[in-house]
XYZ file of N, CA and C in Angstrom:
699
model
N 104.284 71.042 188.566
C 105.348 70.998 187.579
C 106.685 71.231 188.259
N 107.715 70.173 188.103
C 108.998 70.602 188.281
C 109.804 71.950 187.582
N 110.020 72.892 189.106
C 110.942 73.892 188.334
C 111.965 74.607 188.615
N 112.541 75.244 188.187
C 113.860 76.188 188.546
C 113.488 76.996 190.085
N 113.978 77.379 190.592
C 113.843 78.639 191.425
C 113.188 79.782 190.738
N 113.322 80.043 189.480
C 112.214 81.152 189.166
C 111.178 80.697 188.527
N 110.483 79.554 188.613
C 109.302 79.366 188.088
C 109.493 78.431 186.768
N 110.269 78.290 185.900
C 110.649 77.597 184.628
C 110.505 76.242 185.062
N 109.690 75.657 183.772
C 109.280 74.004 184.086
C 110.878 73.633 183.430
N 111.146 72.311 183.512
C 112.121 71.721 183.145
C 111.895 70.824 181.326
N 113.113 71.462 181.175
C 113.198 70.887 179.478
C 113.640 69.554 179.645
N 113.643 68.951 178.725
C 114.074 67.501 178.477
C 115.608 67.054 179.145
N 116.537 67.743 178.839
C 117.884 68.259 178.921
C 118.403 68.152 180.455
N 117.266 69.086 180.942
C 117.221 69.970 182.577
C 116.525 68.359 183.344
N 115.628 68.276 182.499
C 115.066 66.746 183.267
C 116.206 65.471 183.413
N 116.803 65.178 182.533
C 117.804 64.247 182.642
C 118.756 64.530 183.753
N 119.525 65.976 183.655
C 120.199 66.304 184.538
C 120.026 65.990 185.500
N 118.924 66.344 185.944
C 118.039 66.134 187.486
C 118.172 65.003 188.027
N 118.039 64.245 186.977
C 117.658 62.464 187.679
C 118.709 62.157 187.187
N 119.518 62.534 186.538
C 121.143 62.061 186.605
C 121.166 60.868 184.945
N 120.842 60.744 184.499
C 120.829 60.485 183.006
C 120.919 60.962 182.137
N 120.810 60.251 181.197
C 120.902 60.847 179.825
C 119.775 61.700 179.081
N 119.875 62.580 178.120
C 118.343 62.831 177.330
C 117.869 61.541 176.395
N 118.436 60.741 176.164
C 118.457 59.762 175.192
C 117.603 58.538 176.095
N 118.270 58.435 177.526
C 117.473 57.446 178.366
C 116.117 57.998 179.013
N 115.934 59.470 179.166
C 114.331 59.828 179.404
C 113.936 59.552 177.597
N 114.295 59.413 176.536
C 113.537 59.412 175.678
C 112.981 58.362 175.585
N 113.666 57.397 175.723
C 113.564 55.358 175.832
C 112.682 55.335 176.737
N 112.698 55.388 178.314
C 112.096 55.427 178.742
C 110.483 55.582 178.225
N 110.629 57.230 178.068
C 109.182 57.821 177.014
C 108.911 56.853 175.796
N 109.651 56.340 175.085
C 108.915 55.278 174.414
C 108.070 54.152 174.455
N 108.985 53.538 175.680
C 108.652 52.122 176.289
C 106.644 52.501 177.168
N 106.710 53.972 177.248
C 105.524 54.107 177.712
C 105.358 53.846 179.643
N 107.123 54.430 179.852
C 107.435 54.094 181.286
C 107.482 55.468 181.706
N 107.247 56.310 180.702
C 107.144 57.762 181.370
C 105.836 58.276 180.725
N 104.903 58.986 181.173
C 104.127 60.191 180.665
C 104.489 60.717 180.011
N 103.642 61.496 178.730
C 104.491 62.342 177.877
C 104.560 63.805 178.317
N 105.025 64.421 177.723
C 105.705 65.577 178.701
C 104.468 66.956 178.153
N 104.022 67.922 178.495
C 103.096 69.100 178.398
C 104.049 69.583 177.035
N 103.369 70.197 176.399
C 104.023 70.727 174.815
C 103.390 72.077 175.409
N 104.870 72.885 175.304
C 104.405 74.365 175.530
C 104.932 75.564 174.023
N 105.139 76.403 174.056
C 105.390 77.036 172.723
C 106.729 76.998 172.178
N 106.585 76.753 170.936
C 107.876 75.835 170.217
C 107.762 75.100 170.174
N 106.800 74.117 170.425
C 106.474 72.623 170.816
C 107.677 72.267 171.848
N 107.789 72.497 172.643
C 109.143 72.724 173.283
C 108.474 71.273 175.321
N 108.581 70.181 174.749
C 108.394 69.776 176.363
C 108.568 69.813 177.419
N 107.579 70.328 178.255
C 107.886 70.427 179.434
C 107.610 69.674 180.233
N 108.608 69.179 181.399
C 108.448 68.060 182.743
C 108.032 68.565 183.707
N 107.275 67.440 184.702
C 106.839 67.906 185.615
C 107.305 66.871 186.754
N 106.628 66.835 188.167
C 106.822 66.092 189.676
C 106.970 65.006 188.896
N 106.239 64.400 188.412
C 106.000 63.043 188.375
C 106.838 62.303 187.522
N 107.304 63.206 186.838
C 108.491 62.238 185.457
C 109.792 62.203 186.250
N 110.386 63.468 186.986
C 111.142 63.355 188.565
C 111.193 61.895 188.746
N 109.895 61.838 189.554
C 109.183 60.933 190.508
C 109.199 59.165 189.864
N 109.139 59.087 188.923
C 109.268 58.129 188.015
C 110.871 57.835 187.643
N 111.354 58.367 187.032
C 112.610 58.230 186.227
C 113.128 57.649 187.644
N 113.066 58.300 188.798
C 113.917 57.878 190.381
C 113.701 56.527 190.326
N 112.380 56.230 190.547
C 111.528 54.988 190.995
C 112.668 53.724 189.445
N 112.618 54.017 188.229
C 112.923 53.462 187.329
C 114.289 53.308 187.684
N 115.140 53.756 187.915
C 116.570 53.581 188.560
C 116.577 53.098 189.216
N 115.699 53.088 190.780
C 116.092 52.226 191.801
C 116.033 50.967 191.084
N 114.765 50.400 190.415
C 114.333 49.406 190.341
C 115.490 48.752 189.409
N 116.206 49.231 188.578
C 117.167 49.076 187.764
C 118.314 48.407 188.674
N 118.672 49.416 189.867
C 119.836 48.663 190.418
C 119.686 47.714 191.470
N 118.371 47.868 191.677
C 118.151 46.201 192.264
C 118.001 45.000 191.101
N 118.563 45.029 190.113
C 118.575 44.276 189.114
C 117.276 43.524 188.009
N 116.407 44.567 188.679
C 114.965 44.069 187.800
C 115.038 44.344 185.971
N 114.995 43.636 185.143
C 115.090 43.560 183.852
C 113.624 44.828 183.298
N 113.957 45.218 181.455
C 113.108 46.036 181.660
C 111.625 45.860 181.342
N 112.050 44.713 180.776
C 110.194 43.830 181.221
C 109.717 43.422 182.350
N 110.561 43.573 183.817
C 110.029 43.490 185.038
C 109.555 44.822 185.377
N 110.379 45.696 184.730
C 109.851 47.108 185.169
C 109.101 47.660 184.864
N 108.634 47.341 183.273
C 107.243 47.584 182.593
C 106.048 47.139 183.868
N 106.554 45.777 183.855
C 105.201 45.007 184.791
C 104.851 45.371 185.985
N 105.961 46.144 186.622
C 105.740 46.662 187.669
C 105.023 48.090 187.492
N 105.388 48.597 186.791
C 104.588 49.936 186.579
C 103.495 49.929 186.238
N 103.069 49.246 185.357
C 101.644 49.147 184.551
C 101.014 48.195 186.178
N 101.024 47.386 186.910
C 100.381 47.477 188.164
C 100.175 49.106 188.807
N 101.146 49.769 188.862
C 100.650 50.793 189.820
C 99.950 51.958 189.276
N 98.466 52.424 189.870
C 97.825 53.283 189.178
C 98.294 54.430 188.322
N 97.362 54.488 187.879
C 97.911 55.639 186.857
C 97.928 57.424 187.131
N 97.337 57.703 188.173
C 97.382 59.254 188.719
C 98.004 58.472 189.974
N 99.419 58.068 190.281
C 99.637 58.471 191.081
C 100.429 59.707 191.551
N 100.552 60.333 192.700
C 101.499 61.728 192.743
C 103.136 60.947 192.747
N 103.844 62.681 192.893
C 105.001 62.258 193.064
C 105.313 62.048 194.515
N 104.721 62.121 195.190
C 104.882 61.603 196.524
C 104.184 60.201 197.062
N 103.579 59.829 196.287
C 103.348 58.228 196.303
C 104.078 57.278 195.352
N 104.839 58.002 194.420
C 106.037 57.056 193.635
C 107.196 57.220 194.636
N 107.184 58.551 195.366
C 108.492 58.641 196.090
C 108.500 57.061 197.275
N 107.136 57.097 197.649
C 106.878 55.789 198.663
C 107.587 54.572 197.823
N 106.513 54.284 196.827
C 107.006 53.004 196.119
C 108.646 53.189 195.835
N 109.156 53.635 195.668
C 110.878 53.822 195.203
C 111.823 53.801 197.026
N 111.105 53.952 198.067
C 111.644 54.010 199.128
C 111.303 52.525 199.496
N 109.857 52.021 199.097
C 109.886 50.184 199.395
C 111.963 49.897 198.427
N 111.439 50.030 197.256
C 112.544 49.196 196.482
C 113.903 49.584 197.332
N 114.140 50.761 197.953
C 115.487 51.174 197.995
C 115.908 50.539 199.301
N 114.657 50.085 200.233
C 115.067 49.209 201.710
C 115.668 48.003 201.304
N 115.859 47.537 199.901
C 116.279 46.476 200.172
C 117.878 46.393 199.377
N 118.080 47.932 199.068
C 119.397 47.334 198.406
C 120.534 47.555 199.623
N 121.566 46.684 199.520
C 122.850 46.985 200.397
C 123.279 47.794 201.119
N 123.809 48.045 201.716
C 124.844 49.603 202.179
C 125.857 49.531 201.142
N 125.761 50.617 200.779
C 126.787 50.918 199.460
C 127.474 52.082 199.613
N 128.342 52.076 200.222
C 129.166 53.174 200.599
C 130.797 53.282 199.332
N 130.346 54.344 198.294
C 131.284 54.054 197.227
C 132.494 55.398 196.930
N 133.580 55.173 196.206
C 134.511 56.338 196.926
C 134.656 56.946 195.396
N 134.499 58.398 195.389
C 134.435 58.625 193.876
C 134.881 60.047 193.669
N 135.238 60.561 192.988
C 135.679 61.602 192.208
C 134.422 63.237 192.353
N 134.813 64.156 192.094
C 133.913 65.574 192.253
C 133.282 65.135 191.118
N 134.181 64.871 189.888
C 133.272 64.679 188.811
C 131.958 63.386 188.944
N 132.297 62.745 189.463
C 131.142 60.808 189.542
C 130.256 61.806 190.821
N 130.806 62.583 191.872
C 129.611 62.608 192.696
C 128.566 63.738 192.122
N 129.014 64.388 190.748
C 128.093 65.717 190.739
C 127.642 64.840 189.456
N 128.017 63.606 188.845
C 127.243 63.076 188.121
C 126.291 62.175 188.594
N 126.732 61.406 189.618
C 125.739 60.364 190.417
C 124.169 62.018 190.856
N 124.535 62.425 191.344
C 123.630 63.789 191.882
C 122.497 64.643 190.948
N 123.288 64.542 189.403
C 122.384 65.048 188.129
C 122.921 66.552 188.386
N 123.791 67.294 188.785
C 123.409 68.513 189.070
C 125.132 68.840 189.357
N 125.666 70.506 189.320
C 126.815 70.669 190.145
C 126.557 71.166 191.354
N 127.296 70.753 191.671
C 127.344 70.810 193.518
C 128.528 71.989 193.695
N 127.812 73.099 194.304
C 128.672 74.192 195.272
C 129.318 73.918 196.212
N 130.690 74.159 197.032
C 131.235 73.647 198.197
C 130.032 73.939 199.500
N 129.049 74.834 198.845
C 128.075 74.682 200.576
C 127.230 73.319 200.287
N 126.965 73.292 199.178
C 125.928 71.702 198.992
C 127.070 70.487 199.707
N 127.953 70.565 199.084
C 128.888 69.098 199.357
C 128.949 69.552 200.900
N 129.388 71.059 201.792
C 129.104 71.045 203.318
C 127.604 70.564 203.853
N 126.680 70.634 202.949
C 125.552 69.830 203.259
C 125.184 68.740 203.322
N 125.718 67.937 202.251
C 125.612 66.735 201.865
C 126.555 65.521 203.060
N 128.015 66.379 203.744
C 128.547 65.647 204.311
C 127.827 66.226 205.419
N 127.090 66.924 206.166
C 126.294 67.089 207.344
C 125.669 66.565 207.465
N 124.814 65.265 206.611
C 123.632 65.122 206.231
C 124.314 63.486 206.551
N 125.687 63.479 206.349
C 126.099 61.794 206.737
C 125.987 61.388 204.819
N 125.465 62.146 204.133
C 125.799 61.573 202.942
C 126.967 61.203 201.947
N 127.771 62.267 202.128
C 129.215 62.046 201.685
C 130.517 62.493 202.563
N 131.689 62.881 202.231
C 132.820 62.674 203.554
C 133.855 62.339 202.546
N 134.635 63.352 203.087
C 136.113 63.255 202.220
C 137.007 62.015 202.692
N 137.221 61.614 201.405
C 138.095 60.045 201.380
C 139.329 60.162 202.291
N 139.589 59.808 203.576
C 140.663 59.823 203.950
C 142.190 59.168 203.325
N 142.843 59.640 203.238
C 144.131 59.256 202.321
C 144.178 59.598 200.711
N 143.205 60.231 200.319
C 143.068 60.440 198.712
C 143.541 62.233 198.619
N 144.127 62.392 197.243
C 144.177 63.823 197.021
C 143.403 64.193 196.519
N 143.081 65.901 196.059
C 142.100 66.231 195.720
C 141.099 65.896 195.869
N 139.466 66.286 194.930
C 138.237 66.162 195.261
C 137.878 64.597 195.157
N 138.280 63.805 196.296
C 137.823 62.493 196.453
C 136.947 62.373 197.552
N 135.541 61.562 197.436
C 134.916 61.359 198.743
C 134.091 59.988 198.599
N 133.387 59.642 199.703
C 132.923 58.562 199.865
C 131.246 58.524 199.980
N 130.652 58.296 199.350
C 129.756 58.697 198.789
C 128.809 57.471 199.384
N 127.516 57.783 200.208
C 126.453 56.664 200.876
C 125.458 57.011 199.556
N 125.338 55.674 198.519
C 124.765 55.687 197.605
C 123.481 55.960 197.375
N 122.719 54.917 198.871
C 121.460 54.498 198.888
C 120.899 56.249 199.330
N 121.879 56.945 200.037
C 120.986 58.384 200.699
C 121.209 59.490 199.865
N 122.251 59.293 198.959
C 122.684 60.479 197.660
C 121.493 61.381 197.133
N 120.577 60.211 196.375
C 119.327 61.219 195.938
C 118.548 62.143 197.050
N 118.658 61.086 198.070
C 117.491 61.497 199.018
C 118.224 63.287 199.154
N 119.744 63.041 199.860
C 120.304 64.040 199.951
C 120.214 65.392 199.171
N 120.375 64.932 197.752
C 120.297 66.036 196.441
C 118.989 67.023 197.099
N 117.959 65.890 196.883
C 116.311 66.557 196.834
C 116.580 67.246 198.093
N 116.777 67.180 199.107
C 116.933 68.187 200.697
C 117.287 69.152 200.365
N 118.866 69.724 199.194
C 119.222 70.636 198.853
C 118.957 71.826 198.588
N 117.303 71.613 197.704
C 116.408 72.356 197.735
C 115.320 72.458 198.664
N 115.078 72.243 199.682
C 114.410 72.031 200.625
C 114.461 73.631 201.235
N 113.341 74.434 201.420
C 113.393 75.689 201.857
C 113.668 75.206 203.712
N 114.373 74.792 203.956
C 114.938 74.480 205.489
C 116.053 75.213 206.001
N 116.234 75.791 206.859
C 117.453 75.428 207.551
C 118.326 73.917 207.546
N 119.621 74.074 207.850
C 120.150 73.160 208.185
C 120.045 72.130 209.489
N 120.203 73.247 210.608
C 119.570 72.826 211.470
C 118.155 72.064 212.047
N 117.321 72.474 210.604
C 116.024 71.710 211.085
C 116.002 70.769 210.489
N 116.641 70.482 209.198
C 117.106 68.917 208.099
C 117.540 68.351 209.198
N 118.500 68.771 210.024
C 119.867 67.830 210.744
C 118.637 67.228 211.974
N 117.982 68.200 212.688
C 116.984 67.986 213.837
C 116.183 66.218 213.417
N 115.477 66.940 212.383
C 114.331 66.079 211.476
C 114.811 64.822 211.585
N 116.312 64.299 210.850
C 116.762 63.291 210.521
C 117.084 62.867 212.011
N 117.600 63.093 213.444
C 117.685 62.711 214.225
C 116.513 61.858 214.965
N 115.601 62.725 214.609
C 114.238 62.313 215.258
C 113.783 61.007 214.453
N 113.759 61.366 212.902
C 113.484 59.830 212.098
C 114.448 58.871 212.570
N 115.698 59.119 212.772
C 116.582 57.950 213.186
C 115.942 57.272 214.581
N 115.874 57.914 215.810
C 115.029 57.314 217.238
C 114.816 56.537 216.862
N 113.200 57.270 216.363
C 111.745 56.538 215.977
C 111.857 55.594 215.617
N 112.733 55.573 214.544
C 112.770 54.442 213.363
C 113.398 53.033 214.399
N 114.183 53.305 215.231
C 115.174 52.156 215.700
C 114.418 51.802 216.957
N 113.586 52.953 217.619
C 112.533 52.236 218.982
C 111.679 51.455 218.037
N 110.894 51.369 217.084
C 110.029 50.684 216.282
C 110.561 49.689 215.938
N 111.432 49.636 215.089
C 112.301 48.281 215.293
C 112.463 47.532 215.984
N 113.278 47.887 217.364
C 113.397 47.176 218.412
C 111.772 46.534 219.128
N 110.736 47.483 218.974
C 109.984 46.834 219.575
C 109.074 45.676 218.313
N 109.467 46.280 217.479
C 108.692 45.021 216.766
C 109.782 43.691 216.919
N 111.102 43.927 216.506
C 112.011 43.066 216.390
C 111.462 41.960 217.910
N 111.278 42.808 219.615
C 111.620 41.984 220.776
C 109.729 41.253 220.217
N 108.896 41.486 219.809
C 107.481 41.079 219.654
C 107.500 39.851 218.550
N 108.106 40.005 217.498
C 108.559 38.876 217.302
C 109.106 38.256 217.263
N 110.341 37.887 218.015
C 111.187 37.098 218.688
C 110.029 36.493 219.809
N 109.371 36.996 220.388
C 108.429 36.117 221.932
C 107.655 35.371 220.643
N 107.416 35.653 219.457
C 106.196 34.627 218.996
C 106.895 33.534 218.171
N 108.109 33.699 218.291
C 108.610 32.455 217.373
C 109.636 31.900 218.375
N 109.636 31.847 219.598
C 110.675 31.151 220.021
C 111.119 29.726 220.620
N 109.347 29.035 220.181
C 109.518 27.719 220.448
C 109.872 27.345 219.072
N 109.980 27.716 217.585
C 110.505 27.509 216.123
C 112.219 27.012 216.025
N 112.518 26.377 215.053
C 113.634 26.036 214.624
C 113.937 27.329 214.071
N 115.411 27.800 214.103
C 116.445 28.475 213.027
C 115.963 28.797 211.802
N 115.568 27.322 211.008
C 115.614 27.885 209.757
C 114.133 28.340 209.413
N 113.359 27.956 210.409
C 111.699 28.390 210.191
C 111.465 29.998 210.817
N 112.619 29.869 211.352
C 112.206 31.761 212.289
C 113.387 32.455 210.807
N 114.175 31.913 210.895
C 114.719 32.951 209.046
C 113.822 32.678 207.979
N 112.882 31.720 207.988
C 111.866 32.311 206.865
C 110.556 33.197 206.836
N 110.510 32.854 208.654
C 109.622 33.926 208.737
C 109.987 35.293 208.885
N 111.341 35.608 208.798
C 112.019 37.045 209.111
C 111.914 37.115 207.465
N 112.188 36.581 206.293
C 112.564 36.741 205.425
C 110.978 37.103 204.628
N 109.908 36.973 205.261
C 108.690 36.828 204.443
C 108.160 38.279 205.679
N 108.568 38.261 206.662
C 107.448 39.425 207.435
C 108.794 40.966 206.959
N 109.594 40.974 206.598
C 110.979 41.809 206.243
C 109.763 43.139 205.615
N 109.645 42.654 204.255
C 109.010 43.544 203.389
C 107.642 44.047 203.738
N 106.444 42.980 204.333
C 105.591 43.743 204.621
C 105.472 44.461 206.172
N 106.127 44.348 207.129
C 107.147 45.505 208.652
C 107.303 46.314 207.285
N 108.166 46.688 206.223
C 108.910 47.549 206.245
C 107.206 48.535 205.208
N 106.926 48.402 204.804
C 106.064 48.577 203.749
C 104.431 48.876 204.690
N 104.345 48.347 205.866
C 103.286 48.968 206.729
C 104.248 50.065 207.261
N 105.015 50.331 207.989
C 106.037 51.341 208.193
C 105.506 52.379 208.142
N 105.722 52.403 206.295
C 106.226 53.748 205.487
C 104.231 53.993 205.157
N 103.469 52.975 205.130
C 102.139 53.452 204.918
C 101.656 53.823 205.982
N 102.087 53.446 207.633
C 101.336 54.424 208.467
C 101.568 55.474 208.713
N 102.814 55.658 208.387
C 103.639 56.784 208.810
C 103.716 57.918 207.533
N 103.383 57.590 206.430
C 102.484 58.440 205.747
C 101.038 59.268 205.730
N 100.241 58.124 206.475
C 98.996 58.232 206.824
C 98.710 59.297 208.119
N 99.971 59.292 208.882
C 99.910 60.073 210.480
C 100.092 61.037 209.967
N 101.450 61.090 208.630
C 101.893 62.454 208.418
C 101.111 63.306 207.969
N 100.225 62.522 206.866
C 98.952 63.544 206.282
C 97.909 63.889 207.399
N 97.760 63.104 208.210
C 96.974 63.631 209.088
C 97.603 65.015 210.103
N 98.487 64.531 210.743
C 99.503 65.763 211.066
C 99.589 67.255 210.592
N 99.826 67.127 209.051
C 99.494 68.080 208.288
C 98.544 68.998 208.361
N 97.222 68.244 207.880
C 96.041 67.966 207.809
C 95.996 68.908 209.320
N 95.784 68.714 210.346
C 95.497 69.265 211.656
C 96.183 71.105 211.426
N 97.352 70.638 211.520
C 97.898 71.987 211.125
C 97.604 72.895 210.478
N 97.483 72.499 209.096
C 97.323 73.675 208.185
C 95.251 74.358 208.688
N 94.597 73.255 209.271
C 93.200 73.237 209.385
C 93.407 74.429 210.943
């Protein structure tokens, strides 16, 4: 169950906040049968948990990659039905590789609304450590520039029982990795297409794009649980 720092599941209210919406759009949502219904605790009073989080995210991305909300139904009702919130977090990280760099310049008020939450001057010192946001050069007052696509990711770190130093470490190391893997897949297929025309090697970049990016994030899930897995054993 999603909760406060002292243990409290999240109300309807507290849930919107979170994921940065409305109570009115987790309710729609909950209608359309795109959310779980929520645990009824005393007062009949609903309570949220990981997965409505985990969902509502996934339902946004998919939103601003422009999927309609009968694409999004269809997409959901494909994906099983116990999944965790850390396997919607996967599926919502496929959708989010493919939107733009969106680097957008906005107000204290738009970034603690884009965020669901208010932001303390140590969060926003976090958030710009993190490469996520960065004060607007030439603007007065609370103006900054806000990396759209890493915002959430950023928020959720916030609470992350980490040091800073080991967030900042972590993300260095994913950056390497991520760009030696690249490069070596990138030079591996370049040697297999280089007797191809132009427009036949951009369709094969355009068709191998998603599943490179989507084996990726499934092996590298798979190592991590194993990783784990060793450790905690």
């Amino acid at each position: 169950m999603t909760t406060h720092a002292d243990g409290t599941p999240l109300t309807i209210d507290e849930l919107a906040a979170r994921a940065g919406v409305t109570v009115r759009t987790v309710r729609f949502y909950g209608s359309k049968g795109l959310l779980p219904p929520p645990m009824i605790g005393p007062r009949r009073v609903g309570h949220y948990g990981p997965d409505h989080l985990a969902r509502l995210a996934l339902i946004e991305e998919l939103q601003q990659q422009g999927m309609t909300l009968s694409a999004i139904e269809r997409y959901l009702g494909q994906l099983p039905a116990d999944l965790s919130p850390q396997d919607l977090a996967i599926h919502r990280a496929v959708v989010a590789s493919w939107a733009p760099d969106a680097v957008d310049t906005v107000s204290r008020e738009e970034l603690e609304r884009r965020a669901g939450r208010p932001l303390a001057a140590e969060d926003v010192e976090r958030l710009a450590a993190m490469n996520v946001v960065m004060a607007a050069e030439g603007a007065e007052g609370d103006t900054f520039r806000v990396d759209s696509g890493l915002l959430r990711l950023g928020v959720q770190l916030l609470d992350v029982p980490l040091s800073q130093e080991v967030i900042l470490a972590a993300r260095k190391v994913l950056i390497e990795h991520s760009r030696a893997a690249a490069h070596a897949l990138s030079q591996l297929l370049r040697g297999a297409v280089t007797e191809r025309d132009t427009k036949e090697v951009r369709s094969l970049s355009a068709h191998m794009h998603p599943l490179v990016v989507q084996a990726l994030l499934t092996t590298f899930q798979r190592s991590l649980n194993q990783e784990l897995r060793e450790w905690l054993d």
